[in-house]
Every structure is written in C-alpha cells, then in structure tokens.
Coordinates of C-alpha atoms (C1' of nucleotides) in Angstrom, one line a residue:
Chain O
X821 CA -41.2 -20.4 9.4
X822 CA -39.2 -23.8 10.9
X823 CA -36.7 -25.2 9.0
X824 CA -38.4 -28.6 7.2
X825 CA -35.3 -30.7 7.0
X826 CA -34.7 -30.9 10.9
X827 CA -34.5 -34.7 12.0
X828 CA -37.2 -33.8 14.4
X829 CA -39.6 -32.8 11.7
X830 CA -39.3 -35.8 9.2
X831 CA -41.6 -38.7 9.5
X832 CA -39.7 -40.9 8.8
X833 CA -37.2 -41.1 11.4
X834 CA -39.4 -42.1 14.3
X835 CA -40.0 -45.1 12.5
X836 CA -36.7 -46.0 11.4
X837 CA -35.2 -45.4 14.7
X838 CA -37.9 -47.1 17.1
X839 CA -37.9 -49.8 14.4
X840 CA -33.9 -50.5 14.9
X841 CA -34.5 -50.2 19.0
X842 CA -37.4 -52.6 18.7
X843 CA -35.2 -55.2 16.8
X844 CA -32.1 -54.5 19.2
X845 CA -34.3 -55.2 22.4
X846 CA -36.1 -58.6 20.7
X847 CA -31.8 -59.7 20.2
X848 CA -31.5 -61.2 23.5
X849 CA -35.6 -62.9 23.8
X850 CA -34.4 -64.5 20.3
X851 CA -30.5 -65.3 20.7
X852 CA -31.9 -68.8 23.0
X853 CA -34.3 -69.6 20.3
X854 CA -31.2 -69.2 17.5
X855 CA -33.5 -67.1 15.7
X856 CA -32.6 -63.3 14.4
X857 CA -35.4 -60.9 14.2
X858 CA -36.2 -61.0 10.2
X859 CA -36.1 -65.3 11.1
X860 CA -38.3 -64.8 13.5
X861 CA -41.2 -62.9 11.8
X862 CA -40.8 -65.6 8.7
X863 CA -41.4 -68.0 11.7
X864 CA -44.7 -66.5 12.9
X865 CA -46.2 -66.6 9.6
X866 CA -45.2 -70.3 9.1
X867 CA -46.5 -71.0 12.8
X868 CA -50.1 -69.2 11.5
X869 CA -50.0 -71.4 8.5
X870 CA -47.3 -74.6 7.3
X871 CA -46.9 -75.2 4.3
X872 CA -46.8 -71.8 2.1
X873 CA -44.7 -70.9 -0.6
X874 CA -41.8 -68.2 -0.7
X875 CA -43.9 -65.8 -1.9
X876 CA -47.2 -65.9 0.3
X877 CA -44.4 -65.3 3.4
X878 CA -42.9 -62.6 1.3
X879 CA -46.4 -61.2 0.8
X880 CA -47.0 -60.8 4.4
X881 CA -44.0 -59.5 5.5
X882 CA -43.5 -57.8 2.4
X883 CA -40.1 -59.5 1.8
X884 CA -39.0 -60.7 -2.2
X885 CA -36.6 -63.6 -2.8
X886 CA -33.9 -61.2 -2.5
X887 CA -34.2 -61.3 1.0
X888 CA -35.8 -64.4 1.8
X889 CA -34.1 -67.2 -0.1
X890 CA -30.6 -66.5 1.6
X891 CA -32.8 -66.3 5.2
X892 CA -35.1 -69.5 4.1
X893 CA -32.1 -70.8 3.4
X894 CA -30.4 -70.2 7.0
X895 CA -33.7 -71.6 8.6
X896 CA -32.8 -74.8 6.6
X897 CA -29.5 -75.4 8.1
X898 CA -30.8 -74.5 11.5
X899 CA -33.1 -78.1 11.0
X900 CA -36.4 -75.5 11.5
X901 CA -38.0 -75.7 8.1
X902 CA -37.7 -77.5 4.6
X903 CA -37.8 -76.3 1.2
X904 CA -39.3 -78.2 -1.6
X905 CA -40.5 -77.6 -5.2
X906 CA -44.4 -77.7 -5.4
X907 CA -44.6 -80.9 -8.1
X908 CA -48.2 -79.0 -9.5
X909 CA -46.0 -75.8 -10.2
X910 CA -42.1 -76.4 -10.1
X911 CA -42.0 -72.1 -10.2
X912 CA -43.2 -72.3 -6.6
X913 CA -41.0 -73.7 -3.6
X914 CA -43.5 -74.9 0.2
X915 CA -41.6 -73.8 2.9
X916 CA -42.7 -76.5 5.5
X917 CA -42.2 -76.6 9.8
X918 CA -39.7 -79.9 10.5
X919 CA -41.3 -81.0 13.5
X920 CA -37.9 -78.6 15.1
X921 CA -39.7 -75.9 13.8
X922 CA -42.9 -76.9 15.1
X923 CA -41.6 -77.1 18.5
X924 CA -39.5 -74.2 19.1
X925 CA -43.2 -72.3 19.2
X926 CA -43.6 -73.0 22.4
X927 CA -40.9 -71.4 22.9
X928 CA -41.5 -68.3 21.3
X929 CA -45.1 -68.3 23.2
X930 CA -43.5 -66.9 26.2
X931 CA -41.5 -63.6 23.9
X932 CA -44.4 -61.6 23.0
X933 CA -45.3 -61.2 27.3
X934 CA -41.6 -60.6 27.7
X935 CA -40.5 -58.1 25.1
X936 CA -43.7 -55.7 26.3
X937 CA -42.1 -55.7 29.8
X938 CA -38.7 -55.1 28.1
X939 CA -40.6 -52.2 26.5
X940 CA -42.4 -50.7 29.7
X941 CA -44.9 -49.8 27.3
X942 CA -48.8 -49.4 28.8
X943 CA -51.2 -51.6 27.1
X944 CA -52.9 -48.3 26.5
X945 CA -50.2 -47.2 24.6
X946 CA -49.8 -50.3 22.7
X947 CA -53.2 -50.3 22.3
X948 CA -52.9 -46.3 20.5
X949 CA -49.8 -47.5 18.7
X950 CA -51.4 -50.2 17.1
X951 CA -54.4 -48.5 16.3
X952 CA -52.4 -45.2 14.8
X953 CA -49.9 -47.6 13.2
X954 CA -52.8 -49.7 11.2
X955 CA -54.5 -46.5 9.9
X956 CA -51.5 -45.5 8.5
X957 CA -50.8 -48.7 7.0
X958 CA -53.8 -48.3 5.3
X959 CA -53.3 -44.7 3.8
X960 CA -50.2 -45.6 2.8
X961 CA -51.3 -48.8 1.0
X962 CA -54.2 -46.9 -0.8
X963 CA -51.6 -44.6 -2.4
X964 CA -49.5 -47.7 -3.9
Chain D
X750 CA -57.9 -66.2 24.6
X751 CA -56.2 -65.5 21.2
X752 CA -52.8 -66.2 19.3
X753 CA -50.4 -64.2 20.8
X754 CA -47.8 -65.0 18.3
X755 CA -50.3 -63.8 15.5
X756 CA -48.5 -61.5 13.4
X757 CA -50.8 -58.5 13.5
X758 CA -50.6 -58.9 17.3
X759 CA -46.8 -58.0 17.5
X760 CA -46.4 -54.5 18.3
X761 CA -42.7 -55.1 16.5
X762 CA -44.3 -55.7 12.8
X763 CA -45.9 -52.6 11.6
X764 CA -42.7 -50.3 12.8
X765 CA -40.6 -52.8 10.4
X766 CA -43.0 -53.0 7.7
X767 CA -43.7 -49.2 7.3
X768 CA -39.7 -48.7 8.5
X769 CA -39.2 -50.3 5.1
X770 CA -42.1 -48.6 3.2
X771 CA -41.0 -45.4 4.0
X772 CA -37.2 -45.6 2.8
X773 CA -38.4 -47.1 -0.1
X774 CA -40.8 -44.5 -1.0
X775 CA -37.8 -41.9 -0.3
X776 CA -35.6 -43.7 -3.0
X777 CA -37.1 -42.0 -5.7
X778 CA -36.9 -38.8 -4.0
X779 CA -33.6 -39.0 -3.1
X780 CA -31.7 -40.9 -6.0
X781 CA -31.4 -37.5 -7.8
X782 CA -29.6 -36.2 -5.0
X783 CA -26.8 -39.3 -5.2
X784 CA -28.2 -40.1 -1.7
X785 CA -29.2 -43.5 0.2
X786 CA -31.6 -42.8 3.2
X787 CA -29.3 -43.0 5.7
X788 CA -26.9 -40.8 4.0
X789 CA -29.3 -38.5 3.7
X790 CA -30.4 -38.7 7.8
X791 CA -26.4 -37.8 7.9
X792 CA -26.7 -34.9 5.6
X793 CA -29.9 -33.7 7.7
X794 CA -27.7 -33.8 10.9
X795 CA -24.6 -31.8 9.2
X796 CA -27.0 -29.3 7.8
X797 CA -28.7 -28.5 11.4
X798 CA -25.1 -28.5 12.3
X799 CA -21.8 -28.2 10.7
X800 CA -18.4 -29.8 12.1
X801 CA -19.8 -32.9 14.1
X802 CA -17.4 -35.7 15.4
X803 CA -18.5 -39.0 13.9
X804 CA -19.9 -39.8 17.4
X805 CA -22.0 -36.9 17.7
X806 CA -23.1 -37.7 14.4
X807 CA -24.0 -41.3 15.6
X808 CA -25.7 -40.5 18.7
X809 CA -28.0 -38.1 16.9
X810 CA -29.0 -41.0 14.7
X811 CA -28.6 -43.9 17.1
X812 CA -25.9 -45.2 14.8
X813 CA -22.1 -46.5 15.8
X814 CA -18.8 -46.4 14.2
X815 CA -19.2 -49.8 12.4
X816 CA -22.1 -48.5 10.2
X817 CA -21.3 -44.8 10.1
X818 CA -17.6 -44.9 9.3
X819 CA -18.1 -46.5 6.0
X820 CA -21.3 -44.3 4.9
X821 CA -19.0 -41.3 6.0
X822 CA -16.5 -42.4 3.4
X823 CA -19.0 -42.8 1.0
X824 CA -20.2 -39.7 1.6
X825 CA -16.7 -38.1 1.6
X826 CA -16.2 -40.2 -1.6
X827 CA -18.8 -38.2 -3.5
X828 CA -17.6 -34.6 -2.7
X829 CA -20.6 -33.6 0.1
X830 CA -18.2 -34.6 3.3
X831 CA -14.5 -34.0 4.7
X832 CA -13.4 -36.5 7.2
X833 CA -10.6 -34.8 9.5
X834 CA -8.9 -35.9 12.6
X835 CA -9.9 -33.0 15.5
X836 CA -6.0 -31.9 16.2
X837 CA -7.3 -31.0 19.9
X838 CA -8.3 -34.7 20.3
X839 CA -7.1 -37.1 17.8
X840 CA -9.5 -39.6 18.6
X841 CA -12.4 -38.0 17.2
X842 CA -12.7 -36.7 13.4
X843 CA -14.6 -33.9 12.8
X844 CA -17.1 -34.3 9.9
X845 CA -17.2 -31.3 7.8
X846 CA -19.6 -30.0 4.9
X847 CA -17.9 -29.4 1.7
X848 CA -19.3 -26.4 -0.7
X849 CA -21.1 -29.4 -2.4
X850 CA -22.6 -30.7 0.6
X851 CA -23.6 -27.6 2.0
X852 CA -25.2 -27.0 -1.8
X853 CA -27.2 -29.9 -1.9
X854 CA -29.1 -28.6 1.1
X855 CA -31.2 -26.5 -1.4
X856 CA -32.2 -29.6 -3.1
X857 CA -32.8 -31.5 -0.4
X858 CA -35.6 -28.9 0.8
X859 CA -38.3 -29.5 -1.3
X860 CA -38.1 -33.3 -0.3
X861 CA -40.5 -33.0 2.9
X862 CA -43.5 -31.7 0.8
X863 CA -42.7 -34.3 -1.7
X864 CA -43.0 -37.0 0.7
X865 CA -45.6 -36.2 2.4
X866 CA -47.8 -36.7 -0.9
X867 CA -46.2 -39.0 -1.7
X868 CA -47.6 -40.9 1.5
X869 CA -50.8 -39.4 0.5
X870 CA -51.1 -38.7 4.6
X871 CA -53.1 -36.2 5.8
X872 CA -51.9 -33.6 8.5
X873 CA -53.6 -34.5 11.2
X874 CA -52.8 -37.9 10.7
X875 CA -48.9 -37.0 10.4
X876 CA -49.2 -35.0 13.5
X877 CA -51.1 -37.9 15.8
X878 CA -48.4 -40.4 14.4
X879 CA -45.7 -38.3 15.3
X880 CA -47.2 -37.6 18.7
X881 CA -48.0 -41.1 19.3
X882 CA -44.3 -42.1 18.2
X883 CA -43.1 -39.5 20.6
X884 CA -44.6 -40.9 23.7
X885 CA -43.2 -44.0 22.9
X886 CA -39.8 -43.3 22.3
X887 CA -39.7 -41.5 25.4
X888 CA -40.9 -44.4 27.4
X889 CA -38.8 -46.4 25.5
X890 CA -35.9 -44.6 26.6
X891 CA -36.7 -44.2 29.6
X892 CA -36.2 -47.8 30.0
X893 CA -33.1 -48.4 29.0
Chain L
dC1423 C1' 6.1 -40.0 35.4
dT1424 C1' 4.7 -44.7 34.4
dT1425 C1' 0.9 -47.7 34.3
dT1426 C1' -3.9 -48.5 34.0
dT1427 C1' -8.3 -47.3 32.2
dA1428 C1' -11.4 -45.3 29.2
dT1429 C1' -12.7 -43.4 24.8
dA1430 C1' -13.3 -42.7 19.6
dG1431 C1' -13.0 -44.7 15.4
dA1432 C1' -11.8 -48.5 12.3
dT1433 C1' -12.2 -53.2 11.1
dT1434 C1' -14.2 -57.9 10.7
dG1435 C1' -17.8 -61.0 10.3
dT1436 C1' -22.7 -62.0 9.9
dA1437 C1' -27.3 -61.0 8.5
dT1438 C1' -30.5 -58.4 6.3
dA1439 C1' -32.8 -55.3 2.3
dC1440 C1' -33.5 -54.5 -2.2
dA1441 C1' -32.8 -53.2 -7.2
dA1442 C1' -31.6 -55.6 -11.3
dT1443 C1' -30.9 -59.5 -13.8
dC1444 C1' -31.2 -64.5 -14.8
dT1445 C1' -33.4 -69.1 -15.2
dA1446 C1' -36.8 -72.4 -15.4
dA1447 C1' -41.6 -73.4 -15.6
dT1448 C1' -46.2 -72.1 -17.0
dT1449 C1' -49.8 -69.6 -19.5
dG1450 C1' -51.8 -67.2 -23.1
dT1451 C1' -52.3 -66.7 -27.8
dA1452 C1' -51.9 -66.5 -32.8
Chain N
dT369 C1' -49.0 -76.6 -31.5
dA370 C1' -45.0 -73.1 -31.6
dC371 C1' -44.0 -69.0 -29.3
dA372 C1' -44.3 -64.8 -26.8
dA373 C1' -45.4 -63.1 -22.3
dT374 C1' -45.7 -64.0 -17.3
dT375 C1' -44.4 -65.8 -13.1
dA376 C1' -41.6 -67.7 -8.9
dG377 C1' -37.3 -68.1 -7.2
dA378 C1' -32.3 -67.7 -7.4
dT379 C1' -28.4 -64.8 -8.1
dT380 C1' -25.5 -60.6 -8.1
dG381 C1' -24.1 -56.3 -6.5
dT382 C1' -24.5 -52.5 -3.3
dA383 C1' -25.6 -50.5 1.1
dT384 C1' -26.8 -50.7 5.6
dA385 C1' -26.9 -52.5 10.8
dC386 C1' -24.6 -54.2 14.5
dA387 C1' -21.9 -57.2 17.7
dA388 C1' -17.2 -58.0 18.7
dT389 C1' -12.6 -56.9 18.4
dC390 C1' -8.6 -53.9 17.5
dT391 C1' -5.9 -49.6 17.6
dA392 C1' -4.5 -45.2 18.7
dT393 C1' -5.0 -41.5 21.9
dA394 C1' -6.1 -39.3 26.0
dA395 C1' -7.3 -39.2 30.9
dA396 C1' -6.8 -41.0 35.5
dA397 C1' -4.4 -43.4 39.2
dG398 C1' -0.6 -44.6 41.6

DNA sequence: CTTTTATAGATTGTATACAATCTAATTGTA
DNA sequence: TACAATTAGATTGTATACAATCTATAAAAG
C-alpha cells in the first residue's frame, strides 16, 4: 500500500499551491491599479453592489473583521472607498465606492481577459475547473 | 454579454476560498500535533525525505527563504527539526528530523483519513479534483 | 590568484488570515 | 423597563507569504 502522507497524495496541497501561483501571477495585472489581490476581490463585490456593510463582503469572500477592517481600512487611504456607521444600526459600518473607486472598474474590466492569457489555460479547462471547483464547494459547505 | 468582473466568474476565487477552507478544516486536526499547515506540508516533505537543504525544502513547496527560514526555526524551536550548516557547502543548511520529529510521523498518519471525512468528499470526487488540478498545474507551469 | 558573478539563506517591511477577546449597540425577555 | 444575551466591528497576538535587500560563501573568469 502507498504511503498516505506524500505531498502528492494530500488534497489539499493542489489548492494551496495553485492558489499562491494564481495570486503571484494577478501581482503585476493589479500593481497599476494599486490594488493587492485580497483588495481586489473586496473590490469586485463592491463593484456588484455599493453600499454593503463589512460583513455582507466578509460573507462572500468569507473574510471576518479580522481581516477586513485593517484591508477596508487601506482601501480608505487609497481614496477608493468610504466607511461610515449605518445611523439605523450603529453595530454595522457601509462600505461605499468614492467615485475613485467607481472608476478604477474600468480599469479592472480589461484583468479578467488578461490574467487567462497569463494562465494559458483552455476555456475548456476553465470551463472543467470551474465546474469541478463549484461541486466541491458545495460538498464542502453541506458538511459545515 | 455578462459581468466579467462578477465574482463567481473569476477562475481566481474558488482556489482562494476553498485554499482557506481547507487549512482551516486541518486546524483541528493538526493542533494536537503542535503543528500549523504549513509546518506540517514541511514535516510531509522531511518525512518523504530526511536531510533537505532549506531550498530543496522550498522548491518542493513553492516556498522561499523569507517564509521558510522562520517556520524552520519554529519548527526547530519545538524539538521536531535541526537546522545545520552543510560543512561541504556552507551556504546551504541541511534540515534534519530529530527523534521527535521523525516520531510524530506516526501521528500524523491517521490525518489523511481524518480529513477526508472531514470534507465529507466522496472518492471519486477527490480523484476528478485532483486530476482536474493536475492538468492545470501542469499547464500552468508550463507557462512560466 | 585576484576579481567578478552567482547562489543560499537571513533579514526587513508590507499585507494578509484568523483565533480570541473587547466594545458598543441592539434585541429579547422576565 | 431593567437586564441578560446577541451581534457587528475593532483590536491583539501569532503565523504565514513574498518582494526586496543584505551577507556570506562558492564558482567562474580573467
């Protein structure tokens, strides 16, 4: 029988390690827009819908305040989006596009085209990834 | 034609999301064991093969000096490494198993298993994932 | 045999992640 | 209405990641 604790067998380092590469290769699409990678996903959802508080972004990118208030935070000074106590419930912050932040996605419009050439991945491949990814997503979830 | 800045669109998102899932699910697992994720991806690495310079260590995990030098002296720190310079070569240091570390490998086997119901993933599933992640790693190399 | 170049690690600085705890505001309830 | 329980964020502390730089050593070039 194969030895269970070579890298090669585990799960989870696929993941972790096409997860770091995927980051490393969206550094230099991002460095123009002053955005890092984690800045740029909080972005995205803002760019879907303004006005949401910290935790409906930390929902969907399954982030806590931990991690995001330091990163909202950083957005702030960078002039792309403001944070401001909800006056119905003073618990909740709206993290709101400046008109900056608005902007720059026309910018960004041009990264998603670019990084898949960076990738050299087929859009059949993507297509499988995707697909394979989402069902496991799912599983997992179900098992929370 | 739709949003390509949608989050679900990005190919990026799900390898960071369930990137994240995974090490978190492994905490649990592994805290008994005194180990972090990546310390453990370390051990995994010295138990395939004892005596490793810190950059054979690094390119087995796609990891440099700057992150692994200080896990190693954590690692070294808790009794499971030796850090020694390689008198042949004093650049490199060879990374060496204590009793302890090469101990915990009987601990560490039963974690495989444990994950993988933990994840509540079936077999096949693992299998087409890990397929799937294999093409694309290799494509993804082959780009660099 | 010097001088240059390259290499392996260490260090520094910035930016996440995330558990654990704290604080302020709101809700539920006796 | 007081008051306990909940909730949203902020804060603290630890552990990665990784670019950039520094240092010591070895190899290559002249």
């Amino acid at each position: 029988m194969s030895n269970p604790l070579l890298l090669e067998e585990q799960l989870c380092f696929p993941f972790y390690a096409i997860s770091r590469e995927i980051t490393k290769r969206y550094r230099p699409l991002l460095e123009p827009l002053g955005l890092t990678y984690p800045q740029y996903l909080v972005m995205l959802v803002l760019w879907e819908q303004d006005q949401q508080s910290l935790k409906a972004v930390g929902e969907r990118l399954h982030l806590d305040s931990g991690t995001l208030t330091p990163l909202l935070k950083k957005l702030e000074a960078s002039g792309l989006v403001e944070r401001v106590k909800n006056p119905v419930d003073e618990r909740h912050i709206q993290i709101t596009l400046t008109a900056n932040g608005q902007a720059l996605r026309n910018e960004a419009e041009q990264i998603p085209l670019a990084l898949k050439e960076l990738l050299g991945v087929s859009d059949e491949d993507m297509e499988l990834v995707k697909q394979t990814l989402n069902r496991l997503t799912i599983k997992m979830n179900g098992t929370d």
